[in-house]
């Protein structure tokens, strides 16, 4: 077994780029001031936060005032759902929520909670066998009293990219705000909010070579939003609390790098991904791809395996020196089949045999080949009755 494990789980998190770390460092020490202070310590900190806001806004193609910094993807998703749901119900009595059945738990569990405790009516849109929401589905389900629609951009479990442009246009025509969770897409896909047409969009730095614990929510001007966290008037009154200056600076630096490398990264990742998509079913009988074969995240390959337990497979791969995932870092160790895989129409048994392999900036072609070489051995050991009897 190789002594240094091979990391193939970039969809769970990415290493913070050294350039991002360098940019952050002064704001932990010398430049520690509170950006809300008026003095010589406060002002540079405020300037750093506002420069970061300009960077993020430029990449998303929006106004600086439309960016709210948060503590990460989960908070951005929560703020979008709760903030808009409550504001729209207050303003016009809209209490119907529409989400896809393939959302990240940050969206799904927030919506379920709004339904269970805050009196909202939650409806799930159907998806096709690839996990895409069909525009005519949305047309059928949208209502006068729909408060918010939330549809994931690039899926973290199955890689599928949704046709956000078309879906957002439908919402726009009906005057219903649409949120998209773009955590997985930021460094690889077009994230221009005017091209996409979404009214709210979540990003999180640790999915694209920035630090953990920081993200942003884009909120289109005019979209009603009630804050979740109250206190000072930071972030235009939409998110109270002293700005996390170093992490916000890190987020912006990661956005800068993504801007420079997006095209090149996507092309390189795609070649590695396609090698996995071709190579795994070729080598493993009973393996099949989950999610869309082509309209998917450039760095993301995902599979189900007949007659295999996903958690056992992950453990065996870990022993063999490969770090992968069963689909979502948040679900590891959970013996329940994934709701996302069930929504594709897979049986419970198949849904329990899932594997996600995601590549990134540090992945080499040699690592992918090493994985393809090792996988059949790991799988046949797991499938052998002798081992099951032990
Ligand atoms: C990682 C992720 C989240 C959660 O983001 P955190 O910053 O870890 O809270 C939400 N949605 C998707 C699609 C993700 O991949």
Coordinates of C-alpha atoms and ligand atoms in Angstrom, one line a residue:
X1 CA 0.0 0.0 0.0
X2 CA 1.2 3.5 -0.7
X3 CA 2.3 5.3 2.4
X4 CA 0.9 8.7 1.5
X5 CA -2.9 8.4 1.0
X6 CA -4.3 9.9 -2.2
X7 CA -7.0 12.5 -1.7
X8 CA -10.0 12.2 -4.0
X9 CA -12.6 14.1 -2.0
X10 CA -12.3 17.7 -3.2
X11 CA -16.1 17.9 -3.2
X12 CA -16.0 17.6 0.6
X13 CA -13.3 20.2 1.1
X14 CA -10.2 21.6 -0.6
X15 CA -6.8 22.6 0.9
X16 CA -6.4 26.4 1.4
X17 CA -4.1 27.8 -1.2
X18 CA -0.8 29.2 0.2
X19 CA -1.6 32.5 -1.6
X20 CA -4.9 32.7 0.3
X21 CA -3.2 32.0 3.6
X22 CA -0.6 34.8 2.9
X23 CA -3.4 37.2 2.2
X24 CA -5.2 36.4 5.4
X25 CA -2.2 36.4 7.8
X26 CA -1.9 40.2 8.5
X27 CA -5.5 40.4 9.5
X28 CA -5.0 38.0 12.4
X29 CA -2.2 40.1 13.8
X30 CA -1.1 43.6 12.8
X31 CA -4.4 44.5 11.1
X32 CA -6.6 43.2 13.8
X33 CA -8.9 46.2 14.1
X34 CA -12.7 46.0 14.2
X35 CA -14.0 47.3 10.8
X36 CA -16.8 49.1 12.5
X37 CA -14.3 51.3 14.5
X38 CA -13.5 54.8 13.1
X39 CA -9.9 54.9 14.1
X40 CA -6.6 54.0 12.4
X41 CA -7.1 50.3 13.2
X42 CA -10.6 50.1 12.1
X43 CA -10.4 51.8 8.8
X44 CA -7.9 49.5 7.1
X45 CA -10.0 46.5 8.3
X46 CA -13.1 48.0 6.8
X47 CA -11.3 48.8 3.6
X48 CA -10.2 45.1 3.4
X49 CA -13.7 43.9 3.9
X50 CA -15.1 46.2 1.3
X51 CA -12.3 45.4 -1.2
X52 CA -13.2 41.7 -0.6
X53 CA -16.8 42.5 -1.3
X54 CA -15.9 44.2 -4.5
X55 CA -13.9 41.1 -5.6
X56 CA -16.7 38.7 -4.9
X57 CA -19.3 41.1 -6.5
X58 CA -17.2 41.4 -9.7
X59 CA -16.9 37.7 -10.1
X60 CA -20.6 37.1 -9.6
X61 CA -21.4 40.1 -11.8
X62 CA -23.4 41.9 -9.2
X63 CA -23.4 45.1 -7.0
X64 CA -21.3 45.2 -3.9
X65 CA -24.4 45.9 -1.8
X66 CA -25.9 42.5 -3.0
X67 CA -23.2 40.5 -1.2
X68 CA -23.7 39.3 2.4
X69 CA -20.7 37.6 4.1
X70 CA -21.6 34.6 6.2
X71 CA -19.9 31.8 8.1
X72 CA -20.2 29.4 5.2
X73 CA -22.5 27.5 2.9
X74 CA -24.8 26.2 5.5
X75 CA -25.4 29.7 6.9
X76 CA -25.9 31.2 3.4
X77 CA -28.4 28.5 2.6
X78 CA -30.3 29.0 5.9
X79 CA -30.3 32.7 5.5
X80 CA -31.7 32.5 2.0
X81 CA -34.5 30.1 2.9
X82 CA -35.5 31.5 6.3
X83 CA -34.8 35.1 5.4
X84 CA -36.9 35.1 2.2
X85 CA -39.6 32.7 3.4
X86 CA -40.4 34.9 6.5
X87 CA -40.1 38.2 4.6
X88 CA -42.4 37.0 1.8
X89 CA -45.0 35.6 4.1
X90 CA -45.1 38.9 6.1
X91 CA -45.3 41.0 2.9
X92 CA -47.8 39.0 0.9
X93 CA -48.9 35.9 2.8
X94 CA -46.8 33.6 0.6
X95 CA -46.2 30.4 2.6
X96 CA -45.5 27.8 0.0
X97 CA -41.9 26.5 -0.5
X98 CA -40.7 24.6 -3.5
X99 CA -37.3 22.8 -3.4
X100 CA -35.7 19.9 -5.3
X101 CA -35.5 16.5 -3.7
X102 CA -31.7 16.5 -4.3
X103 CA -30.7 19.5 -2.2
X104 CA -27.8 19.5 0.3
X105 CA -29.0 19.0 3.9
X106 CA -28.3 22.7 4.6
X107 CA -31.3 23.5 2.3
X108 CA -33.3 20.4 2.8
X109 CA -33.3 20.5 6.6
X110 CA -33.9 24.2 6.8
X111 CA -37.0 23.8 4.5
X112 CA -38.2 20.8 6.6
X113 CA -37.8 22.9 9.8
X114 CA -39.7 25.8 8.2
X115 CA -42.5 23.3 7.5
X116 CA -42.4 21.6 10.9
X117 CA -42.1 24.6 13.1
X118 CA -42.9 27.8 11.2
X119 CA -46.1 26.7 9.4
X120 CA -44.8 26.8 5.9
X121 CA -46.1 24.3 3.3
X122 CA -43.2 22.4 1.7
X123 CA -43.4 20.7 -1.7
X124 CA -40.6 18.8 -3.5
X125 CA -40.2 19.1 -7.2
X126 CA -39.6 15.9 -9.1
X127 CA -36.2 15.2 -10.8
X128 CA -35.5 12.9 -13.7
X129 CA -33.2 9.8 -13.5
X130 CA -30.2 12.0 -13.8
X131 CA -31.3 14.3 -10.9
X132 CA -32.2 17.3 -13.0
X133 CA -35.3 19.4 -12.3
X134 CA -37.3 19.7 -15.5
X135 CA -38.6 23.2 -16.4
X136 CA -42.1 22.0 -17.1
X137 CA -42.2 20.5 -13.6
X138 CA -41.5 23.9 -12.1
X139 CA -44.1 25.6 -14.3
X140 CA -46.7 23.0 -13.0
X141 CA -45.8 23.4 -9.3
X142 CA -45.2 27.2 -9.0
X143 CA -48.1 29.0 -7.3
X144 CA -49.3 32.5 -6.6
X145 CA -48.4 32.0 -3.0
X146 CA -45.0 30.4 -3.5
X147 CA -42.6 32.3 -1.2
X148 CA -39.3 30.8 -2.5
X149 CA -37.9 28.2 -4.9
X150 CA -34.5 26.6 -4.1
X151 CA -32.7 24.4 -6.6
X152 CA -29.1 23.3 -6.3
X153 CA -26.7 24.3 -9.1
X154 CA -24.0 21.5 -9.1
X155 CA -25.0 18.6 -7.0
X156 CA -22.5 17.5 -4.3
X157 CA -23.6 13.9 -4.3
X158 CA -24.3 13.1 -7.9
X159 CA -22.5 15.9 -9.8
X160 CA -25.5 16.8 -11.9
X161 CA -25.7 20.5 -13.0
X162 CA -29.2 21.9 -13.1
X163 CA -30.4 24.1 -15.9
X164 CA -30.5 27.1 -13.6
X165 CA -30.9 29.6 -16.4
X166 CA -34.2 28.1 -17.6
X167 CA -35.5 27.5 -14.2
X168 CA -34.7 31.0 -13.0
X169 CA -36.4 32.5 -16.0
X170 CA -39.7 30.7 -15.1
X171 CA -39.5 31.9 -11.5
X172 CA -38.7 35.5 -12.7
X173 CA -41.8 35.4 -15.0
X174 CA -44.0 34.5 -12.0
X175 CA -42.3 37.0 -9.7
X176 CA -41.1 34.3 -7.3
X177 CA -37.6 34.6 -6.0
X178 CA -35.3 31.7 -6.7
X179 CA -32.2 30.6 -4.6
X180 CA -29.5 28.3 -5.9
X181 CA -26.9 26.5 -3.8
X182 CA -23.8 27.0 -5.8
X183 CA -21.3 25.7 -3.3
X184 CA -19.9 23.1 -5.7
X185 CA -19.8 25.2 -8.8
X186 CA -17.9 28.4 -7.8
X187 CA -14.5 27.4 -9.1
X188 CA -15.6 25.5 -12.1
X189 CA -18.8 26.8 -13.6
X190 CA -20.2 30.1 -14.7
X191 CA -21.3 31.9 -11.6
X192 CA -22.5 35.2 -13.1
X193 CA -25.8 35.9 -11.5
X194 CA -27.2 37.7 -14.5
X195 CA -26.4 34.8 -16.8
X196 CA -27.9 32.4 -14.3
X197 CA -30.8 34.6 -13.4
X198 CA -31.1 33.4 -9.8
X199 CA -32.1 36.0 -7.1
X200 CA -30.1 34.4 -4.3
X201 CA -26.9 32.3 -4.6
X202 CA -24.8 30.7 -1.9
X203 CA -21.0 30.2 -2.1
X204 CA -18.5 28.8 0.5
X205 CA -14.8 29.3 0.4
X206 CA -13.6 25.9 1.6
X207 CA -15.0 24.3 -1.6
X208 CA -12.6 26.3 -3.7
X209 CA -9.3 26.5 -2.0
X210 CA -10.3 29.1 0.6
X211 CA -10.6 28.7 4.4
X212 CA -13.5 26.9 6.2
X213 CA -16.0 29.0 8.1
X214 CA -16.7 31.7 5.6
X215 CA -19.1 32.1 2.7
X216 CA -21.3 34.6 1.0
X217 CA -24.9 35.0 -0.1
X218 CA -25.8 37.0 -3.1
X219 CA -29.2 38.7 -2.6
X220 CA -30.5 40.5 -5.7
X221 CA -31.6 44.1 -5.0
X222 CA -35.2 44.2 -4.1
X223 CA -35.4 40.7 -2.8
X224 CA -37.1 40.8 0.7
X225 CA -34.9 39.2 3.3
X226 CA -35.3 39.1 7.1
X227 CA -32.1 38.7 9.0
X228 CA -31.5 35.5 11.1
X229 CA -28.9 37.0 13.4
X230 CA -29.7 40.4 15.0
X231 CA -27.4 42.9 16.6
X232 CA -25.2 45.5 14.9
X233 CA -25.9 46.8 11.4
X234 CA -23.1 44.9 9.7
X235 CA -23.7 43.6 6.2
X236 CA -26.4 46.2 5.5
X237 CA -28.4 44.9 8.5
X238 CA -28.7 41.5 7.0
X239 CA -26.2 39.7 9.2
X240 CA -25.2 41.1 12.6
X241 CA -21.8 40.5 14.1
X242 CA -18.2 41.8 13.8
X243 CA -17.0 40.9 10.3
X244 CA -14.5 37.9 10.2
X245 CA -11.9 40.1 8.5
X246 CA -9.2 37.5 7.9
X247 CA -11.6 34.9 6.6
X248 CA -13.4 37.3 4.4
X249 CA -10.0 38.4 2.9
X250 CA -9.3 34.7 2.3
X251 CA -12.6 34.2 0.6
X252 CA -11.9 37.0 -1.8
X253 CA -8.3 35.8 -2.5
X254 CA -9.8 32.3 -3.3
X255 CA -12.3 34.0 -5.6
X256 CA -9.4 35.8 -7.4
X257 CA -7.6 32.5 -7.9
X258 CA -10.8 30.8 -9.2
X259 CA -11.3 33.7 -11.7
X260 CA -7.8 33.1 -13.1
X261 CA -8.0 29.4 -13.2
X262 CA -11.6 28.5 -13.7
X263 CA -11.3 27.6 -17.4
X264 CA -8.0 25.8 -17.2
X265 CA -9.1 23.9 -14.0
X266 CA -12.4 22.8 -15.5
X267 CA -10.7 21.4 -18.6
X268 CA -8.0 19.5 -16.7
X269 CA -10.5 18.1 -14.1
X270 CA -12.9 17.0 -16.8
X271 CA -10.3 14.8 -18.4
X272 CA -9.5 13.1 -15.1
X273 CA -13.3 12.8 -14.3
X274 CA -14.0 11.2 -17.7
X275 CA -11.2 8.7 -17.1
X276 CA -13.0 7.7 -13.9
X277 CA -16.4 7.6 -15.5
X278 CA -15.1 5.3 -18.2
X279 CA -12.7 3.3 -16.1
X280 CA -14.8 2.3 -13.0
X281 CA -17.8 0.6 -14.8
X282 CA -15.3 -1.1 -17.1
X283 CA -13.5 -2.6 -14.2
X284 CA -16.3 -3.3 -11.7
X285 CA -19.2 -5.5 -12.7
X286 CA -22.5 -4.1 -11.4
X287 CA -21.1 -0.5 -11.1
X288 CA -23.0 2.3 -12.7
X289 CA -22.6 6.1 -12.9
X290 CA -25.1 8.2 -10.9
X291 CA -26.1 11.7 -12.0
X292 CA -25.9 13.1 -15.5
X293 CA -23.2 11.6 -17.9
X294 CA -22.2 15.0 -19.3
X295 CA -24.0 17.9 -17.6
X296 CA -22.1 17.4 -14.4
X297 CA -19.4 19.1 -12.3
X298 CA -16.1 18.9 -14.1
X299 CA -14.4 17.4 -11.1
X300 CA -17.0 14.9 -9.9
X301 CA -17.6 11.2 -10.6
X302 CA -20.1 9.2 -8.6
X303 CA -21.3 5.6 -8.8
X304 CA -23.4 2.9 -7.2
X305 CA -22.2 -0.7 -6.9
X306 CA -24.5 -3.7 -6.7
X307 CA -24.1 -5.9 -3.6
X308 CA -21.7 -3.5 -1.8
X309 CA -22.0 -1.4 1.3
X310 CA -20.8 2.1 0.6
X311 CA -19.5 2.6 4.1
X312 CA -17.5 -0.6 4.0
X313 CA -16.2 0.3 0.6
X314 CA -15.0 3.7 2.0
X315 CA -13.3 2.0 4.9
X316 CA -11.6 -0.5 2.7
X317 CA -10.4 2.2 0.2
X318 CA -9.1 4.2 3.2
X319 CA -7.0 1.3 4.3
X320 CA -5.8 0.9 0.7
X321 CA -4.7 4.6 0.8
X322 CA -7.5 6.4 -1.0
X323 CA -9.7 9.1 0.5
X324 CA -13.2 9.1 -1.1
X325 CA -16.7 9.7 0.0
X326 CA -20.1 8.0 -0.2
X327 CA -21.6 11.2 -1.5
X328 CA -21.8 13.8 1.1
X329 CA -19.3 14.5 3.9
X330 CA -22.2 15.2 6.2
X331 CA -23.6 11.8 5.7
X332 CA -20.6 9.6 6.4
X333 CA -21.4 6.9 8.9
X334 CA -25.1 7.4 8.4
X335 CA -26.6 3.9 7.7
X336 CA -29.7 5.4 6.0
X337 CA -29.8 5.4 2.2
X338 CA -29.3 8.8 0.7
X339 CA -32.5 10.8 -0.1
X340 CA -30.7 12.1 -3.2
X341 CA -30.1 8.7 -4.6
X342 CA -33.6 7.5 -3.8
X343 CA -35.0 10.6 -5.6
X344 CA -33.3 9.3 -8.8
X345 CA -35.4 6.1 -8.5
X346 CA -32.6 3.8 -7.2
X347 CA -33.6 1.0 -4.9
X348 CA -32.6 1.3 -1.2
X349 CA -30.1 -1.5 -1.6
X350 CA -28.3 0.2 -4.5
X351 CA -28.5 3.6 -2.8
X352 CA -26.5 2.1 0.1
X353 CA -23.6 1.2 -2.3
X354 CA -22.5 4.6 -3.4
X355 CA -19.1 6.1 -4.0
X356 CA -18.1 9.7 -4.9
X357 CA -14.7 10.4 -6.3
X358 CA -13.8 14.1 -6.8
X359 CA -10.6 15.5 -8.1
X360 CA -9.0 18.9 -7.7
X361 CA -6.0 21.1 -8.4
X362 CA -3.5 18.7 -6.8
X363 CA -4.8 15.5 -8.4
X364 CA -2.5 13.9 -11.0
X365 CA -3.4 11.5 -13.8
X366 CA -1.1 9.0 -12.0
X367 CA -3.3 9.2 -8.9
X368 CA -6.4 8.5 -10.9
X369 CA -4.7 5.5 -12.5
X370 CA -3.6 4.2 -9.1
X371 CA -7.2 4.4 -7.9
X372 CA -8.5 2.5 -11.0
X373 CA -5.8 -0.1 -10.4
X374 CA -6.6 -0.6 -6.7
X375 CA -10.4 -0.4 -6.9
X376 CA -11.1 -3.9 -8.4
X377 CA -9.0 -5.5 -5.8
X378 CA -10.7 -3.7 -2.9
X379 CA -14.1 -4.5 -4.4
X380 CA -13.5 -8.2 -5.0
X381 CA -12.2 -8.6 -1.4
X382 CA -15.4 -7.0 -0.1
X383 CA -17.5 -9.1 -2.3
X384 CA -15.8 -12.4 -1.5
X385 CA -18.0 -14.6 0.8
X386 CA -14.9 -15.7 2.8
X387 CA -14.5 -12.2 4.1
X388 CA -18.2 -11.8 4.8
X389 CA -18.1 -15.0 6.9
X390 CA -15.3 -13.7 9.1
Ligands
LIG1 C1 -20.4 22.0 1.4 C2 -21.7 22.3 0.9 C3 -22.6 23.0 1.8 C4 -22.3 23.4 3.2 O1 -21.3 24.4 3.2 P1 -20.4 24.6 4.6 O2 -19.6 25.8 4.2 O3 -19.7 23.4 4.8 O4 -21.4 24.9 5.6 C5 -23.9 23.3 1.2 N1 -24.2 22.9 0.0 C6 -23.4 22.2 -0.8 C7 -23.8 21.8 -2.2 C8 -22.1 21.9 -0.4 O5 -21.3 21.2 -1.2

